[in-house]
């Protein structure tokens, strides 16, 4: 069945004059299927300009860990008991981080339905987590679901560290030079990290999410903070240039 889908998609994609992909893992996969006219670019989100707004109520300067967890990651658990265990692990990680480091945790919703409902809503999921951390007061804050993409990018830029499940949230933070741990449930995060850092040491596979693995990931970001910032400072300008690659390919096709 899977091979049949691949055959169908190979035929379908080969009907296009140009295809652009944002990381080499997807490029290798398409090439292995025999898909032609594939070019490597960078995600356009690297070039999204942040929109400034007052963040003092949300961010404690140089002392905030931003965290984005989505309801999608719960789908990687087999039953409701294991999903609730993951919720408890995330809550325990937040509580431990606040108590052991003194840093603030800012919960950042990045995706939500246009109708404001709860389906696939980061804000609704994280509000349930925040409700169990109310005793920590202003040490744990849930950002309201009112910001546009450019404002969210600015908000993430003010965090000291970021841990995120939504791909474009991690791109927003990484492109602003913030040390970031990507919670990966698809090839996207792994491919982007491999291309940018050379490996996946800043990637946490979704099935492996636990209080311990989140803590280990944050400790790695803390230990390698200056190295990560230096690397991003040198490489992000190149990635911003590559992000125009899709436009370049389109122009070539139209010519």
JSON list of C-alpha atoms in Angstrom, two decimals:
[
{"chain": "A", "resi": 1, "resn": "UNK", "atom": "CA", "xyz": [0.00, 0.00, 0.00]},
{"chain": "A", "resi": 2, "resn": "UNK", "atom": "CA", "xyz": [2.80, 2.40, 0.92]},
{"chain": "A", "resi": 3, "resn": "UNK", "atom": "CA", "xyz": [4.72, 1.51, -2.26]},
{"chain": "A", "resi": 4, "resn": "UNK", "atom": "CA", "xyz": [1.57, 2.18, -4.28]},
{"chain": "A", "resi": 5, "resn": "UNK", "atom": "CA", "xyz": [1.28, 5.66, -2.82]},
{"chain": "A", "resi": 6, "resn": "UNK", "atom": "CA", "xyz": [4.94, 6.31, -3.62]},
{"chain": "A", "resi": 7, "resn": "UNK", "atom": "CA", "xyz": [4.46, 5.21, -7.24]},
{"chain": "A", "resi": 8, "resn": "UNK", "atom": "CA", "xyz": [1.42, 7.44, -7.62]},
{"chain": "A", "resi": 9, "resn": "UNK", "atom": "CA", "xyz": [3.18, 10.46, -6.08]},
{"chain": "A", "resi": 10, "resn": "UNK", "atom": "CA", "xyz": [6.33, 9.91, -8.16]},
{"chain": "A", "resi": 11, "resn": "UNK", "atom": "CA", "xyz": [4.23, 10.08, -11.33]},
{"chain": "A", "resi": 12, "resn": "UNK", "atom": "CA", "xyz": [2.29, 13.08, -10.02]},
{"chain": "A", "resi": 13, "resn": "UNK", "atom": "CA", "xyz": [5.34, 15.07, -8.89]},
{"chain": "A", "resi": 14, "resn": "UNK", "atom": "CA", "xyz": [7.24, 14.39, -12.09]},
{"chain": "A", "resi": 15, "resn": "UNK", "atom": "CA", "xyz": [4.52, 16.33, -13.87]},
{"chain": "A", "resi": 16, "resn": "UNK", "atom": "CA", "xyz": [5.77, 19.56, -12.31]},
{"chain": "A", "resi": 17, "resn": "UNK", "atom": "CA", "xyz": [8.38, 21.80, -13.93]},
{"chain": "A", "resi": 18, "resn": "UNK", "atom": "CA", "xyz": [10.03, 22.56, -10.58]},
{"chain": "A", "resi": 19, "resn": "UNK", "atom": "CA", "xyz": [9.83, 21.31, -6.99]},
{"chain": "A", "resi": 20, "resn": "UNK", "atom": "CA", "xyz": [11.60, 22.97, -4.06]},
{"chain": "A", "resi": 21, "resn": "UNK", "atom": "CA", "xyz": [12.27, 21.30, -0.71]},
{"chain": "A", "resi": 22, "resn": "UNK", "atom": "CA", "xyz": [13.60, 22.94, 2.43]},
{"chain": "A", "resi": 23, "resn": "UNK", "atom": "CA", "xyz": [15.95, 20.25, 3.76]},
{"chain": "A", "resi": 24, "resn": "UNK", "atom": "CA", "xyz": [18.19, 17.49, 2.40]},
{"chain": "A", "resi": 25, "resn": "UNK", "atom": "CA", "xyz": [16.34, 14.57, 4.01]},
{"chain": "A", "resi": 26, "resn": "UNK", "atom": "CA", "xyz": [13.31, 15.27, 1.82]},
{"chain": "A", "resi": 27, "resn": "UNK", "atom": "CA", "xyz": [15.58, 15.92, -1.16]},
{"chain": "A", "resi": 28, "resn": "UNK", "atom": "CA", "xyz": [17.23, 12.51, -0.75]},
{"chain": "A", "resi": 29, "resn": "UNK", "atom": "CA", "xyz": [13.87, 10.81, -0.36]},
{"chain": "A", "resi": 30, "resn": "UNK", "atom": "CA", "xyz": [12.43, 12.34, -3.53]},
{"chain": "A", "resi": 31, "resn": "UNK", "atom": "CA", "xyz": [15.61, 11.57, -5.46]},
{"chain": "A", "resi": 32, "resn": "UNK", "atom": "CA", "xyz": [15.44, 7.96, -4.29]},
{"chain": "A", "resi": 33, "resn": "UNK", "atom": "CA", "xyz": [11.93, 7.73, -5.74]},
{"chain": "A", "resi": 34, "resn": "UNK", "atom": "CA", "xyz": [13.09, 9.06, -9.09]},
{"chain": "A", "resi": 35, "resn": "UNK", "atom": "CA", "xyz": [11.41, 12.46, -8.78]},
{"chain": "A", "resi": 36, "resn": "UNK", "atom": "CA", "xyz": [13.00, 14.98, -11.16]},
{"chain": "A", "resi": 37, "resn": "UNK", "atom": "CA", "xyz": [13.46, 18.75, -11.07]},
{"chain": "A", "resi": 38, "resn": "UNK", "atom": "CA", "xyz": [13.92, 18.98, -7.29]},
{"chain": "A", "resi": 39, "resn": "UNK", "atom": "CA", "xyz": [15.92, 21.88, -5.83]},
{"chain": "A", "resi": 40, "resn": "UNK", "atom": "CA", "xyz": [17.10, 22.48, -2.27]},
{"chain": "A", "resi": 41, "resn": "UNK", "atom": "CA", "xyz": [16.11, 25.83, -0.75]},
{"chain": "A", "resi": 42, "resn": "UNK", "atom": "CA", "xyz": [15.46, 27.12, 2.77]},
{"chain": "A", "resi": 43, "resn": "UNK", "atom": "CA", "xyz": [12.07, 27.69, 4.36]},
{"chain": "A", "resi": 44, "resn": "UNK", "atom": "CA", "xyz": [10.66, 31.17, 3.52]},
{"chain": "A", "resi": 45, "resn": "UNK", "atom": "CA", "xyz": [9.91, 31.63, 7.23]},
{"chain": "A", "resi": 46, "resn": "UNK", "atom": "CA", "xyz": [13.61, 32.37, 7.75]},
{"chain": "A", "resi": 47, "resn": "UNK", "atom": "CA", "xyz": [12.94, 35.71, 6.05]},
{"chain": "A", "resi": 48, "resn": "UNK", "atom": "CA", "xyz": [9.78, 36.65, 7.94]},
{"chain": "A", "resi": 49, "resn": "UNK", "atom": "CA", "xyz": [10.42, 40.02, 9.57]},
{"chain": "A", "resi": 50, "resn": "UNK", "atom": "CA", "xyz": [9.51, 40.15, 13.28]},
{"chain": "A", "resi": 51, "resn": "UNK", "atom": "CA", "xyz": [6.92, 42.69, 14.37]},
{"chain": "A", "resi": 52, "resn": "UNK", "atom": "CA", "xyz": [7.78, 44.45, 17.61]},
{"chain": "A", "resi": 53, "resn": "UNK", "atom": "CA", "xyz": [5.24, 44.86, 20.40]},
{"chain": "A", "resi": 54, "resn": "UNK", "atom": "CA", "xyz": [5.47, 45.21, 24.21]},
{"chain": "A", "resi": 55, "resn": "UNK", "atom": "CA", "xyz": [6.53, 41.87, 25.70]},
{"chain": "A", "resi": 56, "resn": "UNK", "atom": "CA", "xyz": [7.50, 42.94, 29.22]},
{"chain": "A", "resi": 57, "resn": "UNK", "atom": "CA", "xyz": [4.45, 41.24, 30.75]},
{"chain": "A", "resi": 58, "resn": "UNK", "atom": "CA", "xyz": [5.40, 37.94, 29.12]},
{"chain": "A", "resi": 59, "resn": "UNK", "atom": "CA", "xyz": [9.19, 37.82, 28.98]},
{"chain": "A", "resi": 60, "resn": "UNK", "atom": "CA", "xyz": [11.68, 38.11, 31.81]},
{"chain": "A", "resi": 61, "resn": "UNK", "atom": "CA", "xyz": [14.76, 39.34, 29.98]},
{"chain": "A", "resi": 62, "resn": "UNK", "atom": "CA", "xyz": [17.54, 36.75, 29.59]},
{"chain": "A", "resi": 63, "resn": "UNK", "atom": "CA", "xyz": [15.73, 34.45, 32.03]},
{"chain": "A", "resi": 64, "resn": "UNK", "atom": "CA", "xyz": [12.86, 32.90, 30.08]},
{"chain": "A", "resi": 65, "resn": "UNK", "atom": "CA", "xyz": [12.46, 29.46, 28.54]},
{"chain": "A", "resi": 66, "resn": "UNK", "atom": "CA", "xyz": [9.76, 29.55, 25.86]},
{"chain": "A", "resi": 67, "resn": "UNK", "atom": "CA", "xyz": [7.92, 26.25, 25.40]},
{"chain": "A", "resi": 68, "resn": "UNK", "atom": "CA", "xyz": [5.54, 25.15, 22.66]},
{"chain": "A", "resi": 69, "resn": "UNK", "atom": "CA", "xyz": [3.84, 21.78, 22.88]},
{"chain": "A", "resi": 70, "resn": "UNK", "atom": "CA", "xyz": [0.97, 20.84, 20.60]},
{"chain": "A", "resi": 71, "resn": "UNK", "atom": "CA", "xyz": [-1.87, 18.35, 20.95]},
{"chain": "A", "resi": 72, "resn": "UNK", "atom": "CA", "xyz": [-0.40, 16.53, 17.92]},
{"chain": "A", "resi": 73, "resn": "UNK", "atom": "CA", "xyz": [2.39, 15.04, 19.99]},
{"chain": "A", "resi": 74, "resn": "UNK", "atom": "CA", "xyz": [-0.20, 13.21, 22.11]},
{"chain": "A", "resi": 75, "resn": "UNK", "atom": "CA", "xyz": [-1.20, 11.22, 19.02]},
{"chain": "A", "resi": 76, "resn": "UNK", "atom": "CA", "xyz": [2.12, 9.38, 19.18]},
{"chain": "A", "resi": 77, "resn": "UNK", "atom": "CA", "xyz": [1.00, 7.62, 22.36]},
{"chain": "A", "resi": 78, "resn": "UNK", "atom": "CA", "xyz": [-1.04, 4.45, 22.02]},
{"chain": "A", "resi": 79, "resn": "UNK", "atom": "CA", "xyz": [-3.69, 5.06, 24.64]},
{"chain": "A", "resi": 80, "resn": "UNK", "atom": "CA", "xyz": [-5.12, 7.77, 26.85]},
{"chain": "A", "resi": 81, "resn": "UNK", "atom": "CA", "xyz": [-3.19, 6.58, 29.91]},
{"chain": "A", "resi": 82, "resn": "UNK", "atom": "CA", "xyz": [0.16, 7.07, 28.14]},
{"chain": "A", "resi": 83, "resn": "UNK", "atom": "CA", "xyz": [-1.01, 10.43, 26.78]},
{"chain": "A", "resi": 84, "resn": "UNK", "atom": "CA", "xyz": [-1.86, 11.58, 30.28]},
{"chain": "A", "resi": 85, "resn": "UNK", "atom": "CA", "xyz": [1.54, 10.34, 31.44]},
{"chain": "A", "resi": 86, "resn": "UNK", "atom": "CA", "xyz": [3.18, 12.55, 28.81]},
{"chain": "A", "resi": 87, "resn": "UNK", "atom": "CA", "xyz": [1.09, 15.51, 29.98]},
{"chain": "A", "resi": 88, "resn": "UNK", "atom": "CA", "xyz": [2.24, 14.83, 33.54]},
{"chain": "A", "resi": 89, "resn": "UNK", "atom": "CA", "xyz": [5.87, 14.59, 32.41]},
{"chain": "A", "resi": 90, "resn": "UNK", "atom": "CA", "xyz": [5.66, 17.98, 30.68]},
{"chain": "A", "resi": 91, "resn": "UNK", "atom": "CA", "xyz": [4.11, 19.53, 33.79]},
{"chain": "A", "resi": 92, "resn": "UNK", "atom": "CA", "xyz": [6.83, 17.99, 35.96]},
{"chain": "A", "resi": 93, "resn": "UNK", "atom": "CA", "xyz": [9.52, 19.33, 33.62]},
{"chain": "A", "resi": 94, "resn": "UNK", "atom": "CA", "xyz": [8.07, 22.85, 33.82]},
{"chain": "A", "resi": 95, "resn": "UNK", "atom": "CA", "xyz": [7.83, 22.71, 37.60]},
{"chain": "A", "resi": 96, "resn": "UNK", "atom": "CA", "xyz": [11.35, 21.32, 37.96]},
{"chain": "A", "resi": 97, "resn": "UNK", "atom": "CA", "xyz": [12.81, 23.95, 35.62]},
{"chain": "A", "resi": 98, "resn": "UNK", "atom": "CA", "xyz": [11.19, 26.81, 37.51]},
{"chain": "A", "resi": 99, "resn": "UNK", "atom": "CA", "xyz": [12.27, 25.47, 40.90]},
{"chain": "A", "resi": 100, "resn": "UNK", "atom": "CA", "xyz": [15.81, 24.43, 39.96]},
{"chain": "A", "resi": 101, "resn": "UNK", "atom": "CA", "xyz": [16.84, 27.27, 37.63]},
{"chain": "A", "resi": 102, "resn": "UNK", "atom": "CA", "xyz": [14.70, 30.22, 38.69]},
{"chain": "A", "resi": 103, "resn": "UNK", "atom": "CA", "xyz": [13.85, 30.84, 35.05]},
{"chain": "A", "resi": 104, "resn": "UNK", "atom": "CA", "xyz": [10.39, 31.75, 33.86]},
{"chain": "A", "resi": 105, "resn": "UNK", "atom": "CA", "xyz": [8.50, 29.38, 31.54]},
{"chain": "A", "resi": 106, "resn": "UNK", "atom": "CA", "xyz": [6.50, 31.07, 28.79]},
{"chain": "A", "resi": 107, "resn": "UNK", "atom": "CA", "xyz": [4.03, 28.75, 27.08]},
{"chain": "A", "resi": 108, "resn": "UNK", "atom": "CA", "xyz": [3.74, 29.89, 23.46]},
{"chain": "A", "resi": 109, "resn": "UNK", "atom": "CA", "xyz": [0.77, 28.73, 21.35]},
{"chain": "A", "resi": 110, "resn": "UNK", "atom": "CA", "xyz": [1.70, 28.79, 17.67]},
{"chain": "A", "resi": 111, "resn": "UNK", "atom": "CA", "xyz": [-1.16, 27.02, 15.87]},
{"chain": "A", "resi": 112, "resn": "UNK", "atom": "CA", "xyz": [-4.89, 27.26, 16.39]},
{"chain": "A", "resi": 113, "resn": "UNK", "atom": "CA", "xyz": [-8.04, 26.82, 14.29]},
{"chain": "A", "resi": 114, "resn": "UNK", "atom": "CA", "xyz": [-9.54, 29.91, 12.66]},
{"chain": "A", "resi": 115, "resn": "UNK", "atom": "CA", "xyz": [-12.86, 29.29, 14.38]},
{"chain": "A", "resi": 116, "resn": "UNK", "atom": "CA", "xyz": [-11.22, 29.46, 17.80]},
{"chain": "A", "resi": 117, "resn": "UNK", "atom": "CA", "xyz": [-12.17, 25.88, 18.63]},
{"chain": "A", "resi": 118, "resn": "UNK", "atom": "CA", "xyz": [-10.15, 23.37, 20.58]},
{"chain": "A", "resi": 119, "resn": "UNK", "atom": "CA", "xyz": [-9.28, 20.99, 17.72]},
{"chain": "A", "resi": 120, "resn": "UNK", "atom": "CA", "xyz": [-5.51, 21.06, 17.06]},
{"chain": "A", "resi": 121, "resn": "UNK", "atom": "CA", "xyz": [-5.22, 24.15, 19.25]},
{"chain": "A", "resi": 122, "resn": "UNK", "atom": "CA", "xyz": [-1.93, 24.73, 21.04]},
{"chain": "A", "resi": 123, "resn": "UNK", "atom": "CA", "xyz": [-3.56, 27.26, 23.34]},
{"chain": "A", "resi": 124, "resn": "UNK", "atom": "CA", "xyz": [-6.34, 24.94, 24.48]},
{"chain": "A", "resi": 125, "resn": "UNK", "atom": "CA", "xyz": [-3.90, 22.11, 25.10]},
{"chain": "A", "resi": 126, "resn": "UNK", "atom": "CA", "xyz": [-1.39, 24.22, 27.01]},
{"chain": "A", "resi": 127, "resn": "UNK", "atom": "CA", "xyz": [-4.09, 25.98, 29.02]},
{"chain": "A", "resi": 128, "resn": "UNK", "atom": "CA", "xyz": [-4.84, 22.59, 30.54]},
{"chain": "A", "resi": 129, "resn": "UNK", "atom": "CA", "xyz": [-1.19, 22.22, 31.49]},
{"chain": "A", "resi": 130, "resn": "UNK", "atom": "CA", "xyz": [-1.00, 25.77, 32.87]},
{"chain": "A", "resi": 131, "resn": "UNK", "atom": "CA", "xyz": [-4.05, 25.17, 35.05]},
{"chain": "A", "resi": 132, "resn": "UNK", "atom": "CA", "xyz": [-2.07, 22.57, 36.98]},
{"chain": "A", "resi": 133, "resn": "UNK", "atom": "CA", "xyz": [0.80, 25.00, 37.55]},
{"chain": "A", "resi": 134, "resn": "UNK", "atom": "CA", "xyz": [-1.17, 27.94, 38.89]},
{"chain": "A", "resi": 135, "resn": "UNK", "atom": "CA", "xyz": [0.60, 27.72, 42.26]},
{"chain": "A", "resi": 136, "resn": "UNK", "atom": "CA", "xyz": [3.80, 28.93, 40.54]},
{"chain": "A", "resi": 137, "resn": "UNK", "atom": "CA", "xyz": [2.17, 32.28, 39.79]},
{"chain": "A", "resi": 138, "resn": "UNK", "atom": "CA", "xyz": [4.00, 34.48, 37.30]},
{"chain": "A", "resi": 139, "resn": "UNK", "atom": "CA", "xyz": [6.84, 31.96, 36.97]},
{"chain": "A", "resi": 140, "resn": "UNK", "atom": "CA", "xyz": [4.68, 30.16, 34.38]},
{"chain": "A", "resi": 141, "resn": "UNK", "atom": "CA", "xyz": [2.77, 32.26, 31.85]},
{"chain": "A", "resi": 142, "resn": "UNK", "atom": "CA", "xyz": [0.56, 31.18, 28.98]},
{"chain": "A", "resi": 143, "resn": "UNK", "atom": "CA", "xyz": [0.75, 33.66, 26.11]},
{"chain": "A", "resi": 144, "resn": "UNK", "atom": "CA", "xyz": [-2.67, 34.62, 24.72]},
{"chain": "A", "resi": 145, "resn": "UNK", "atom": "CA", "xyz": [-3.63, 33.28, 21.26]},
{"chain": "A", "resi": 146, "resn": "UNK", "atom": "CA", "xyz": [-3.87, 36.74, 19.73]},
{"chain": "A", "resi": 147, "resn": "UNK", "atom": "CA", "xyz": [-0.52, 37.27, 17.99]},
{"chain": "A", "resi": 148, "resn": "UNK", "atom": "CA", "xyz": [0.21, 37.02, 14.29]},
{"chain": "A", "resi": 149, "resn": "UNK", "atom": "CA", "xyz": [3.20, 35.09, 12.91]},
{"chain": "A", "resi": 150, "resn": "UNK", "atom": "CA", "xyz": [5.49, 38.14, 12.84]},
{"chain": "A", "resi": 151, "resn": "UNK", "atom": "CA", "xyz": [4.62, 39.03, 16.44]},
{"chain": "A", "resi": 152, "resn": "UNK", "atom": "CA", "xyz": [5.19, 35.44, 17.57]},
{"chain": "A", "resi": 153, "resn": "UNK", "atom": "CA", "xyz": [8.61, 35.52, 15.93]},
{"chain": "A", "resi": 154, "resn": "UNK", "atom": "CA", "xyz": [9.45, 38.69, 17.85]},
{"chain": "A", "resi": 155, "resn": "UNK", "atom": "CA", "xyz": [8.20, 37.12, 21.09]},
{"chain": "A", "resi": 156, "resn": "UNK", "atom": "CA", "xyz": [10.33, 34.01, 20.54]},
{"chain": "A", "resi": 157, "resn": "UNK", "atom": "CA", "xyz": [13.37, 36.17, 19.79]},
{"chain": "A", "resi": 158, "resn": "UNK", "atom": "CA", "xyz": [13.24, 37.51, 23.34]},
{"chain": "A", "resi": 159, "resn": "UNK", "atom": "CA", "xyz": [13.46, 34.08, 24.97]},
{"chain": "A", "resi": 160, "resn": "UNK", "atom": "CA", "xyz": [16.80, 32.78, 26.18]},
{"chain": "A", "resi": 161, "resn": "UNK", "atom": "CA", "xyz": [15.95, 29.20, 25.11]},
{"chain": "A", "resi": 162, "resn": "UNK", "atom": "CA", "xyz": [13.13, 27.64, 23.14]},
{"chain": "A", "resi": 163, "resn": "UNK", "atom": "CA", "xyz": [11.69, 24.14, 23.10]},
{"chain": "A", "resi": 164, "resn": "UNK", "atom": "CA", "xyz": [9.07, 23.68, 20.42]},
{"chain": "A", "resi": 165, "resn": "UNK", "atom": "CA", "xyz": [6.97, 21.11, 18.59]},
{"chain": "A", "resi": 166, "resn": "UNK", "atom": "CA", "xyz": [5.61, 23.27, 15.76]},
{"chain": "A", "resi": 167, "resn": "UNK", "atom": "CA", "xyz": [8.14, 23.46, 12.93]},
{"chain": "A", "resi": 168, "resn": "UNK", "atom": "CA", "xyz": [7.57, 27.11, 12.11]},
{"chain": "A", "resi": 169, "resn": "UNK", "atom": "CA", "xyz": [7.83, 28.06, 15.76]},
{"chain": "A", "resi": 170, "resn": "UNK", "atom": "CA", "xyz": [11.29, 26.45, 15.87]},
{"chain": "A", "resi": 171, "resn": "UNK", "atom": "CA", "xyz": [12.25, 28.18, 12.61]},
{"chain": "A", "resi": 172, "resn": "UNK", "atom": "CA", "xyz": [11.09, 31.48, 14.10]},
{"chain": "A", "resi": 173, "resn": "UNK", "atom": "CA", "xyz": [13.34, 31.03, 17.13]},
{"chain": "A", "resi": 174, "resn": "UNK", "atom": "CA", "xyz": [16.32, 29.56, 15.27]},
{"chain": "A", "resi": 175, "resn": "UNK", "atom": "CA", "xyz": [16.26, 32.30, 12.64]},
{"chain": "A", "resi": 176, "resn": "UNK", "atom": "CA", "xyz": [16.47, 34.88, 15.45]},
{"chain": "A", "resi": 177, "resn": "UNK", "atom": "CA", "xyz": [19.50, 33.15, 16.98]},
{"chain": "A", "resi": 178, "resn": "UNK", "atom": "CA", "xyz": [17.74, 31.51, 19.94]},
{"chain": "A", "resi": 179, "resn": "UNK", "atom": "CA", "xyz": [19.14, 28.11, 21.08]},
{"chain": "A", "resi": 180, "resn": "UNK", "atom": "CA", "xyz": [16.31, 25.72, 20.24]},
{"chain": "A", "resi": 181, "resn": "UNK", "atom": "CA", "xyz": [15.34, 22.13, 20.96]},
{"chain": "A", "resi": 182, "resn": "UNK", "atom": "CA", "xyz": [13.00, 20.76, 18.28]},
{"chain": "A", "resi": 183, "resn": "UNK", "atom": "CA", "xyz": [10.38, 18.19, 19.28]},
{"chain": "A", "resi": 184, "resn": "UNK", "atom": "CA", "xyz": [10.19, 16.23, 16.02]},
{"chain": "A", "resi": 185, "resn": "UNK", "atom": "CA", "xyz": [7.21, 14.23, 14.79]},
{"chain": "A", "resi": 186, "resn": "UNK", "atom": "CA", "xyz": [8.19, 14.29, 11.09]},
{"chain": "A", "resi": 187, "resn": "UNK", "atom": "CA", "xyz": [11.30, 14.46, 8.91]},
{"chain": "A", "resi": 188, "resn": "UNK", "atom": "CA", "xyz": [11.11, 18.26, 8.74]},
{"chain": "A", "resi": 189, "resn": "UNK", "atom": "CA", "xyz": [12.73, 19.11, 12.05]},
{"chain": "A", "resi": 190, "resn": "UNK", "atom": "CA", "xyz": [15.37, 16.42, 11.71]},
{"chain": "A", "resi": 191, "resn": "UNK", "atom": "CA", "xyz": [16.27, 17.51, 8.19]},
{"chain": "A", "resi": 192, "resn": "UNK", "atom": "CA", "xyz": [16.52, 21.19, 9.06]},
{"chain": "A", "resi": 193, "resn": "UNK", "atom": "CA", "xyz": [18.66, 20.44, 12.12]},
{"chain": "A", "resi": 194, "resn": "UNK", "atom": "CA", "xyz": [20.98, 18.13, 10.16]},
{"chain": "A", "resi": 195, "resn": "UNK", "atom": "CA", "xyz": [21.48, 20.78, 7.49]},
{"chain": "A", "resi": 196, "resn": "UNK", "atom": "CA", "xyz": [22.04, 23.56, 10.01]},
{"chain": "A", "resi": 197, "resn": "UNK", "atom": "CA", "xyz": [24.04, 21.84, 12.76]},
{"chain": "A", "resi": 198, "resn": "UNK", "atom": "CA", "xyz": [25.36, 18.73, 11.01]},
{"chain": "A", "resi": 199, "resn": "UNK", "atom": "CA", "xyz": [23.42, 16.33, 13.27]},
{"chain": "A", "resi": 200, "resn": "UNK", "atom": "CA", "xyz": [20.29, 16.02, 15.39]},
{"chain": "A", "resi": 201, "resn": "UNK", "atom": "CA", "xyz": [21.69, 16.70, 18.85]},
{"chain": "A", "resi": 202, "resn": "UNK", "atom": "CA", "xyz": [19.10, 19.48, 19.29]},
{"chain": "A", "resi": 203, "resn": "UNK", "atom": "CA", "xyz": [16.19, 17.25, 18.25]},
{"chain": "A", "resi": 204, "resn": "UNK", "atom": "CA", "xyz": [13.93, 15.30, 20.60]},
{"chain": "A", "resi": 205, "resn": "UNK", "atom": "CA", "xyz": [11.89, 12.58, 18.91]},
{"chain": "A", "resi": 206, "resn": "UNK", "atom": "CA", "xyz": [8.22, 12.90, 19.87]},
{"chain": "A", "resi": 207, "resn": "UNK", "atom": "CA", "xyz": [7.86, 9.29, 21.13]},
{"chain": "A", "resi": 208, "resn": "UNK", "atom": "CA", "xyz": [10.78, 9.97, 23.49]},
{"chain": "A", "resi": 209, "resn": "UNK", "atom": "CA", "xyz": [9.26, 13.04, 25.17]},
{"chain": "A", "resi": 210, "resn": "UNK", "atom": "CA", "xyz": [9.45, 12.72, 28.95]},
{"chain": "A", "resi": 211, "resn": "UNK", "atom": "CA", "xyz": [10.38, 14.85, 31.92]},
{"chain": "A", "resi": 212, "resn": "UNK", "atom": "CA", "xyz": [13.91, 13.46, 31.77]},
{"chain": "A", "resi": 213, "resn": "UNK", "atom": "CA", "xyz": [14.49, 13.94, 28.04]},
{"chain": "A", "resi": 214, "resn": "UNK", "atom": "CA", "xyz": [13.12, 17.49, 28.14]},
{"chain": "A", "resi": 215, "resn": "UNK", "atom": "CA", "xyz": [15.42, 18.26, 31.06]},
{"chain": "A", "resi": 216, "resn": "UNK", "atom": "CA", "xyz": [18.42, 16.74, 29.26]},
{"chain": "A", "resi": 217, "resn": "UNK", "atom": "CA", "xyz": [17.60, 18.77, 26.16]},
{"chain": "A", "resi": 218, "resn": "UNK", "atom": "CA", "xyz": [17.44, 22.03, 28.09]},
{"chain": "A", "resi": 219, "resn": "UNK", "atom": "CA", "xyz": [20.70, 21.20, 29.89]},
{"chain": "A", "resi": 220, "resn": "UNK", "atom": "CA", "xyz": [22.39, 20.70, 26.51]},
{"chain": "A", "resi": 221, "resn": "UNK", "atom": "CA", "xyz": [21.11, 24.06, 25.27]},
{"chain": "A", "resi": 222, "resn": "UNK", "atom": "CA", "xyz": [22.41, 25.70, 28.45]},
{"chain": "A", "resi": 223, "resn": "UNK", "atom": "CA", "xyz": [25.81, 24.01, 28.21]},
{"chain": "A", "resi": 224, "resn": "UNK", "atom": "CA", "xyz": [26.26, 24.86, 24.53]},
{"chain": "A", "resi": 225, "resn": "UNK", "atom": "CA", "xyz": [24.47, 28.21, 24.50]},
{"chain": "A", "resi": 226, "resn": "UNK", "atom": "CA", "xyz": [27.35, 30.37, 23.29]},
{"chain": "A", "resi": 227, "resn": "UNK", "atom": "CA", "xyz": [28.41, 27.86, 20.61]},
{"chain": "A", "resi": 228, "resn": "UNK", "atom": "CA", "xyz": [24.86, 27.63, 19.27]},
{"chain": "A", "resi": 229, "resn": "UNK", "atom": "CA", "xyz": [24.52, 31.40, 19.12]},
{"chain": "A", "resi": 230, "resn": "UNK", "atom": "CA", "xyz": [27.84, 31.78, 17.33]},
{"chain": "A", "resi": 231, "resn": "UNK", "atom": "CA", "xyz": [26.93, 29.11, 14.78]},
{"chain": "A", "resi": 232, "resn": "UNK", "atom": "CA", "xyz": [23.52, 30.61, 14.09]},
{"chain": "A", "resi": 233, "resn": "UNK", "atom": "CA", "xyz": [24.99, 34.10, 13.76]},
{"chain": "A", "resi": 234, "resn": "UNK", "atom": "CA", "xyz": [27.32, 32.85, 11.04]},
{"chain": "A", "resi": 235, "resn": "UNK", "atom": "CA", "xyz": [24.89, 30.60, 9.16]},
{"chain": "A", "resi": 236, "resn": "UNK", "atom": "CA", "xyz": [21.47, 32.25, 9.31]},
{"chain": "A", "resi": 237, "resn": "UNK", "atom": "CA", "xyz": [22.39, 34.98, 6.76]},
{"chain": "A", "resi": 238, "resn": "UNK", "atom": "CA", "xyz": [23.20, 32.21, 4.26]},
{"chain": "A", "resi": 239, "resn": "UNK", "atom": "CA", "xyz": [19.91, 30.48, 4.98]},
{"chain": "A", "resi": 240, "resn": "UNK", "atom": "CA", "xyz": [18.02, 33.71, 4.47]},
{"chain": "A", "resi": 241, "resn": "UNK", "atom": "CA", "xyz": [19.59, 33.97, 1.03]},
{"chain": "A", "resi": 242, "resn": "UNK", "atom": "CA", "xyz": [18.66, 30.36, 0.27]},
{"chain": "A", "resi": 243, "resn": "UNK", "atom": "CA", "xyz": [15.08, 31.09, 1.31]},
{"chain": "A", "resi": 244, "resn": "UNK", "atom": "CA", "xyz": [14.67, 33.05, -1.92]},
{"chain": "A", "resi": 245, "resn": "UNK", "atom": "CA", "xyz": [15.44, 29.87, -3.87]},
{"chain": "A", "resi": 246, "resn": "UNK", "atom": "CA", "xyz": [11.79, 29.04, -4.54]},
{"chain": "A", "resi": 247, "resn": "UNK", "atom": "CA", "xyz": [11.27, 32.45, -6.13]},
{"chain": "A", "resi": 248, "resn": "UNK", "atom": "CA", "xyz": [14.41, 31.97, -8.22]},
{"chain": "A", "resi": 249, "resn": "UNK", "atom": "CA", "xyz": [13.18, 28.58, -9.47]},
{"chain": "A", "resi": 250, "resn": "UNK", "atom": "CA", "xyz": [9.79, 30.03, -10.32]},
{"chain": "A", "resi": 251, "resn": "UNK", "atom": "CA", "xyz": [11.42, 32.80, -12.34]},
{"chain": "A", "resi": 252, "resn": "UNK", "atom": "CA", "xyz": [13.52, 30.25, -14.20]},
{"chain": "A", "resi": 253, "resn": "UNK", "atom": "CA", "xyz": [10.43, 28.21, -15.10]},
{"chain": "A", "resi": 254, "resn": "UNK", "atom": "CA", "xyz": [8.51, 31.28, -16.24]},
{"chain": "A", "resi": 255, "resn": "UNK", "atom": "CA", "xyz": [11.43, 32.37, -18.44]}
]
